[in-house]
Amino acid sequence: GLRKHGTPVVVISHNLPQVIELADRIIVLRQGRLVAELARGRTDLEEVVSYIVGSKGPTHLSSATLEGP
């Protein structure tokens, strides 16, 4: 499919279990600002929700942060 060919796909959804299942990386925006960029295999639903609701502040240094280009 698309992943095999390196084609990027942007998914905007409130269905977090589906996002975690499909996405290679998860970008969380809150009030128009980037608060987290997470790698699927290094995060879970609870962490994603904590960034969405604001119980975790903006960071790019968490253990779940995506590394690389």
PDB file of C-alpha atoms in Angstrom:
ATOM      1  CA  GLY A   1       0.000   0.000   0.000  1.00  0.00           C
ATOM      2  CA  LEU A   2       0.889   3.597   0.558  1.00  0.00           C
ATOM      3  CA  ARG A   3       3.328   2.937   3.418  1.00  0.00           C
ATOM      4  CA  LYS A   4       5.391   0.607   1.235  1.00  0.00           C
ATOM      5  CA  HIS A   5       5.800   3.389  -1.325  1.00  0.00           C
ATOM      6  CA  GLY A   6       6.591   6.046   1.290  1.00  0.00           C
ATOM      7  CA  THR A   7       3.463   8.049   0.556  1.00  0.00           C
ATOM      8  CA  PRO A   8       2.518  10.281   3.495  1.00  0.00           C
ATOM      9  CA  VAL A   9      -1.084  10.292   4.683  1.00  0.00           C
ATOM     10  CA  VAL A  10      -2.536  12.779   7.169  1.00  0.00           C
ATOM     11  CA  VAL A  11      -5.344  11.473   9.367  1.00  0.00           C
ATOM     12  CA  ILE A  12      -7.278  13.852  11.600  1.00  0.00           C
ATOM     13  CA  SER A  13      -9.478  11.894  13.956  1.00  0.00           C
ATOM     14  CA  HIS A  14     -10.946  11.648  17.426  1.00  0.00           C
ATOM     15  CA  ASN A  15     -10.834   7.833  17.141  1.00  0.00           C
ATOM     16  CA  LEU A  16      -7.590   7.461  19.085  1.00  0.00           C
ATOM     17  CA  PRO A  17      -7.352   3.642  19.115  1.00  0.00           C
ATOM     18  CA  GLN A  18      -7.597   3.707  15.315  1.00  0.00           C
ATOM     19  CA  VAL A  19      -4.998   6.496  15.065  1.00  0.00           C
ATOM     20  CA  ILE A  20      -2.572   4.562  17.278  1.00  0.00           C
ATOM     21  CA  GLU A  21      -3.122   1.439  15.195  1.00  0.00           C
ATOM     22  CA  LEU A  22      -2.604   3.167  11.822  1.00  0.00           C
ATOM     23  CA  ALA A  23      -0.107   5.951  12.373  1.00  0.00           C
ATOM     24  CA  ASP A  24       3.684   5.720  12.353  1.00  0.00           C
ATOM     25  CA  ARG A  25       3.819   8.983  14.266  1.00  0.00           C
ATOM     26  CA  ILE A  26       1.234  10.957  16.164  1.00  0.00           C
ATOM     27  CA  ILE A  27       1.230  14.750  16.260  1.00  0.00           C
ATOM     28  CA  VAL A  28      -0.836  16.330  19.037  1.00  0.00           C
ATOM     29  CA  LEU A  29      -2.009  19.914  18.644  1.00  0.00           C
ATOM     30  CA  ARG A  30      -3.789  21.777  21.411  1.00  0.00           C
ATOM     31  CA  GLN A  31      -5.210  25.265  20.816  1.00  0.00           C
ATOM     32  CA  GLY A  32      -3.325  25.414  17.513  1.00  0.00           C
ATOM     33  CA  ARG A  33       0.062  24.631  19.042  1.00  0.00           C
ATOM     34  CA  LEU A  34       2.232  21.555  18.718  1.00  0.00           C
ATOM     35  CA  VAL A  35       2.390  19.828  22.099  1.00  0.00           C
ATOM     36  CA  ALA A  36       3.766  16.400  21.190  1.00  0.00           C
ATOM     37  CA  GLU A  37       5.208  14.340  18.367  1.00  0.00           C
ATOM     38  CA  LEU A  38       5.070  10.680  19.357  1.00  0.00           C
ATOM     39  CA  ALA A  39       6.162   7.407  17.797  1.00  0.00           C
ATOM     40  CA  ARG A  40       3.417   4.790  17.663  1.00  0.00           C
ATOM     41  CA  GLY A  41       5.510   2.001  19.165  1.00  0.00           C
ATOM     42  CA  ARG A  42       6.736   4.208  22.000  1.00  0.00           C
ATOM     43  CA  THR A  43       3.442   5.623  23.254  1.00  0.00           C
ATOM     44  CA  ASP A  44       0.002   4.480  24.308  1.00  0.00           C
ATOM     45  CA  LEU A  45      -3.544   5.779  24.457  1.00  0.00           C
ATOM     46  CA  GLU A  46      -3.105   7.145  27.985  1.00  0.00           C
ATOM     47  CA  GLU A  47      -0.103   9.273  27.021  1.00  0.00           C
ATOM     48  CA  VAL A  48      -1.750  10.633  23.864  1.00  0.00           C
ATOM     49  CA  VAL A  49      -4.851  11.593  25.856  1.00  0.00           C
ATOM     50  CA  SER A  50      -2.708  13.294  28.518  1.00  0.00           C
ATOM     51  CA  TYR A  51      -1.232  15.592  25.852  1.00  0.00           C
ATOM     52  CA  ILE A  52      -4.647  16.255  24.323  1.00  0.00           C
ATOM     53  CA  VAL A  53      -6.254  17.302  27.615  1.00  0.00           C
ATOM     54  CA  GLY A  54      -3.207  19.187  28.849  1.00  0.00           C
ATOM     55  CA  SER A  55      -2.198  17.084  31.834  1.00  0.00           C
ATOM     56  CA  LYS A  56       1.203  16.766  30.136  1.00  0.00           C
ATOM     57  CA  GLY A  57       2.725  20.006  28.947  1.00  0.00           C
ATOM     58  CA  PRO A  58       4.325  20.628  25.571  1.00  0.00           C
ATOM     59  CA  THR A  59       7.510  18.650  25.233  1.00  0.00           C
ATOM     60  CA  HIS A  60       9.736  17.054  22.676  1.00  0.00           C
ATOM     61  CA  LEU A  61      11.880  15.313  25.270  1.00  0.00           C
ATOM     62  CA  SER A  62       9.564  12.551  26.496  1.00  0.00           C
ATOM     63  CA  SER A  63      10.643   8.939  26.176  1.00  0.00           C
ATOM     64  CA  ALA A  64       7.918   8.565  23.552  1.00  0.00           C
ATOM     65  CA  THR A  65       9.198  11.375  21.351  1.00  0.00           C
ATOM     66  CA  LEU A  66       9.860  10.457  17.768  1.00  0.00           C
ATOM     67  CA  GLU A  67      13.495  10.712  16.802  1.00  0.00           C
ATOM     68  CA  GLY A  68      14.877  11.250  13.344  1.00  0.00           C
ATOM     69  CA  PRO A  69      14.044  13.461  10.389  1.00  0.00           C
TER      70      PRO A  69
END
